[in-house]
Amino acid sequence: MIKIVIVDDHPVVRDGLRGMFTGDDRFTVLAEAGDGREALTVTEALSPDVILMDLRMPVMDGVTTIRELKTRGSTARILVLTTYDTDSDVLPAIKAGATGYLLKDTPREDLFRAVISAHRGESVLSPTVAGRLMGQLRSPAKEPLSHREIEVLTLIARGCTNRETATRLFISEATVKTHLLHAYAKLGVRDRASAVATAIEQGLIRRD
């Protein structure tokens, strides 16, 4: 039997996953954890084969938890199971050491097969995530937005004018316009609305 630990900050999600896996004699659920720090404790105590890991959690997020597990020498295979498939979520998780990356709308049997594959050490990616990674490989790398450009776009997304943005960041209005033009070029867009929408889609700024 494949020993599983479920890590998710939503009790309903944990209950649903536990019910799914408990009903199949190929798996046994050792424990659940509501955040990354709790996951570290449970993993060290129980040595699971596979960890189903959410990404956005309080106390310690999924990517940080994955890195810490690898640092501590855990041999558990980590299968990310989340609702987010933006580049800013997928790439850090894979680089941190996740064996696979699935979305929470994955059908039951596909999830079962993914856990079995992850247990064997095979990489498992949802079609959407695989497509994103292939797109990254096929397209030339774009220069990332600077910290200041992200700050400017964040304020613009909240409805601030160029003047209001300049006042909040203690820079000139001309400098705000310059940062916006640089952001447009990096994101491949031509206006403020498209820049904000693209930045949100890529996970560079949060939707308030």
PDB file of N, CA and C in Angstrom, residues 33-70:
ATOM      1  N   ALA A  33      -2.474  17.396   7.264  1.00  0.00           N
ATOM      2  CA  ALA A  33      -1.849  18.594   7.832  1.00  0.00           C
ATOM      3  C   ALA A  33      -2.519  19.812   7.218  1.00  0.00           C
ATOM      4  N   GLY A  34      -2.702  20.851   8.048  1.00  0.00           N
ATOM      5  CA  GLY A  34      -3.386  22.053   7.587  1.00  0.00           C
ATOM      6  C   GLY A  34      -2.475  23.157   7.108  1.00  0.00           C
ATOM      7  N   ASP A  35      -1.151  22.983   7.265  1.00  0.00           N
ATOM      8  CA  ASP A  35      -0.197  23.975   6.776  1.00  0.00           C
ATOM      9  C   ASP A  35       1.166  23.304   6.627  1.00  0.00           C
ATOM     10  N   GLY A  36       2.107  24.026   6.056  1.00  0.00           N
ATOM     11  CA  GLY A  36       3.413  23.451   5.778  1.00  0.00           C
ATOM     12  C   GLY A  36       4.193  23.036   7.004  1.00  0.00           C
ATOM     13  N   ARG A  37       4.143  23.842   8.034  1.00  0.00           N
ATOM     14  CA  ARG A  37       4.903  23.506   9.239  1.00  0.00           C
ATOM     15  C   ARG A  37       4.396  22.209   9.877  1.00  0.00           C
ATOM     16  N   GLU A  38       3.082  22.068   9.896  1.00  0.00           N
ATOM     17  CA  GLU A  38       2.497  20.834  10.415  1.00  0.00           C
ATOM     18  C   GLU A  38       2.887  19.650   9.528  1.00  0.00           C
ATOM     19  N   ALA A  39       2.985  19.898   8.232  1.00  0.00           N
ATOM     20  CA  ALA A  39       3.373  18.838   7.296  1.00  0.00           C
ATOM     21  C   ALA A  39       4.783  18.343   7.582  1.00  0.00           C
ATOM     22  N   LEU A  40       5.687  19.244   7.939  1.00  0.00           N
ATOM     23  CA  LEU A  40       7.060  18.846   8.257  1.00  0.00           C
ATOM     24  C   LEU A  40       7.078  17.895   9.450  1.00  0.00           C
ATOM     25  N   THR A  41       6.322  18.245  10.468  1.00  0.00           N
ATOM     26  CA  THR A  41       6.267  17.416  11.682  1.00  0.00           C
ATOM     27  C   THR A  41       5.701  16.035  11.386  1.00  0.00           C
ATOM     28  N   VAL A  42       4.588  16.011  10.651  1.00  0.00           N
ATOM     29  CA  VAL A  42       3.928  14.745  10.328  1.00  0.00           C
ATOM     30  C   VAL A  42       4.825  13.868   9.459  1.00  0.00           C
ATOM     31  N   THR A  43       5.491  14.486   8.494  1.00  0.00           N
ATOM     32  CA  THR A  43       6.345  13.717   7.588  1.00  0.00           C
ATOM     33  C   THR A  43       7.521  13.083   8.326  1.00  0.00           C
ATOM     34  N   GLU A  44       8.138  13.838   9.212  1.00  0.00           N
ATOM     35  CA  GLU A  44       9.260  13.289   9.976  1.00  0.00           C
ATOM     36  C   GLU A  44       8.819  12.145  10.883  1.00  0.00           C
ATOM     37  N   ALA A  45       7.600  12.238  11.408  1.00  0.00           N
ATOM     38  CA  ALA A  45       7.115  11.216  12.336  1.00  0.00           C
ATOM     39  C   ALA A  45       6.640   9.949  11.624  1.00  0.00           C
ATOM     40  N   LEU A  46       6.075  10.092  10.414  1.00  0.00           N
ATOM     41  CA  LEU A  46       5.402   8.959   9.780  1.00  0.00           C
ATOM     42  C   LEU A  46       6.055   8.429   8.503  1.00  0.00           C
ATOM     43  N   SER A  47       6.969   9.202   7.912  1.00  0.00           N
ATOM     44  CA  SER A  47       7.677   8.769   6.688  1.00  0.00           C
ATOM     45  C   SER A  47       6.734   8.270   5.594  1.00  0.00           C
ATOM     46  N   PRO A  48       5.886   9.139   5.057  1.00  0.00           N
ATOM     47  CA  PRO A  48       4.965   8.720   3.985  1.00  0.00           C
ATOM     48  C   PRO A  48       5.712   8.463   2.681  1.00  0.00           C
ATOM     49  N   ASP A  49       5.053   7.752   1.767  1.00  0.00           N
ATOM     50  CA  ASP A  49       5.613   7.536   0.432  1.00  0.00           C
ATOM     51  C   ASP A  49       5.336   8.730  -0.478  1.00  0.00           C
ATOM     52  N   VAL A  50       4.114   9.252  -0.386  1.00  0.00           N
ATOM     53  CA  VAL A  50       3.683  10.358  -1.246  1.00  0.00           C
ATOM     54  C   VAL A  50       2.970  11.409  -0.399  1.00  0.00           C
ATOM     55  N   ILE A  51       3.293  12.682  -0.681  1.00  0.00           N
ATOM     56  CA  ILE A  51       2.621  13.796  -0.010  1.00  0.00           C
ATOM     57  C   ILE A  51       1.813  14.563  -1.053  1.00  0.00           C
ATOM     58  N   LEU A  52       0.520  14.712  -0.821  1.00  0.00           N
ATOM     59  CA  LEU A  52      -0.317  15.570  -1.659  1.00  0.00           C
ATOM     60  C   LEU A  52      -0.253  16.967  -1.068  1.00  0.00           C
ATOM     61  N   MET A  53       0.339  17.895  -1.793  1.00  0.00           N
ATOM     62  CA  MET A  53       0.691  19.202  -1.235  1.00  0.00           C
ATOM     63  C   MET A  53      -0.049  20.346  -1.913  1.00  0.00           C
ATOM     64  N   ASP A  54      -0.821  21.095  -1.128  1.00  0.00           N
ATOM     65  CA  ASP A  54      -1.401  22.341  -1.620  1.00  0.00           C
ATOM     66  C   ASP A  54      -0.293  23.387  -1.641  1.00  0.00           C
ATOM     67  N   LEU A  55      -0.496  24.501  -2.349  1.00  0.00           N
ATOM     68  CA  LEU A  55       0.547  25.521  -2.433  1.00  0.00           C
ATOM     69  C   LEU A  55       0.295  26.719  -1.540  1.00  0.00           C
ATOM     70  N   ARG A  56      -0.890  27.273  -1.605  1.00  0.00           N
ATOM     71  CA  ARG A  56      -1.163  28.518  -0.865  1.00  0.00           C
ATOM     72  C   ARG A  56      -1.824  28.192   0.475  1.00  0.00           C
ATOM     73  N   MET A  57      -1.001  28.255   1.526  1.00  0.00           N
ATOM     74  CA  MET A  57      -1.458  27.898   2.870  1.00  0.00           C
ATOM     75  C   MET A  57      -0.889  28.890   3.875  1.00  0.00           C
ATOM     76  N   PRO A  58      -1.524  29.031   5.026  1.00  0.00           N
ATOM     77  CA  PRO A  58      -0.988  29.907   6.073  1.00  0.00           C
ATOM     78  C   PRO A  58       0.221  29.263   6.744  1.00  0.00           C
ATOM     79  N   VAL A  59       0.924  30.048   7.550  1.00  0.00           N
ATOM     80  CA  VAL A  59       2.076  29.619   8.344  1.00  0.00           C
ATOM     81  C   VAL A  59       3.282  29.292   7.465  1.00  0.00           C
ATOM     82  N   MET A  60       3.144  28.321   6.562  1.00  0.00           N
ATOM     83  CA  MET A  60       4.218  27.987   5.627  1.00  0.00           C
ATOM     84  C   MET A  60       3.600  27.494   4.333  1.00  0.00           C
ATOM     85  N   ASP A  61       3.938  28.157   3.215  1.00  0.00           N
ATOM     86  CA  ASP A  61       3.326  27.794   1.934  1.00  0.00           C
ATOM     87  C   ASP A  61       3.929  26.506   1.382  1.00  0.00           C
ATOM     88  N   GLY A  62       3.329  26.002   0.307  1.00  0.00           N
ATOM     89  CA  GLY A  62       3.735  24.719  -0.244  1.00  0.00           C
ATOM     90  C   GLY A  62       5.151  24.681  -0.778  1.00  0.00           C
ATOM     91  N   VAL A  63       5.555  25.710  -1.537  1.00  0.00           N
ATOM     92  CA  VAL A  63       6.895  25.715  -2.123  1.00  0.00           C
ATOM     93  C   VAL A  63       7.964  25.728  -1.031  1.00  0.00           C
ATOM     94  N   THR A  64       7.768  26.570  -0.014  1.00  0.00           N
ATOM     95  CA  THR A  64       8.710  26.614   1.099  1.00  0.00           C
ATOM     96  C   THR A  64       8.781  25.262   1.800  1.00  0.00           C
ATOM     97  N   THR A  65       7.636  24.630   1.961  1.00  0.00           N
ATOM     98  CA  THR A  65       7.582  23.314   2.605  1.00  0.00           C
ATOM     99  C   THR A  65       8.324  22.267   1.782  1.00  0.00           C
ATOM    100  N   ILE A  66       8.140  22.293   0.464  1.00  0.00           N
ATOM    101  CA  ILE A  66       8.835  21.345  -0.401  1.00  0.00           C
ATOM    102  C   ILE A  66      10.347  21.502  -0.263  1.00  0.00           C
ATOM    103  N   ARG A  67      10.805  22.756  -0.293  1.00  0.00           N
ATOM    104  CA  ARG A  67      12.250  23.008  -0.147  1.00  0.00           C
ATOM    105  C   ARG A  67      12.762  22.488   1.190  1.00  0.00           C
ATOM    106  N   GLU A  68      12.006  22.744   2.249  1.00  0.00           N
ATOM    107  CA  GLU A  68      12.432  22.332   3.586  1.00  0.00           C
ATOM    108  C   GLU A  68      12.461  20.815   3.701  1.00  0.00           C
ATOM    109  N   LEU A  69      11.480  20.140   3.110  1.00  0.00           N
ATOM    110  CA  LEU A  69      11.467  18.679   3.128  1.00  0.00           C
ATOM    111  C   LEU A  69      12.704  18.118   2.430  1.00  0.00           C
ATOM    112  N   LYS A  70      13.062  18.712   1.301  1.00  0.00           N
ATOM    113  CA  LYS A  70      14.244  18.258   0.569  1.00  0.00           C
ATOM    114  C   LYS A  70      15.506  18.528   1.381  1.00  0.00           C
TER     115      LYS A  70
END
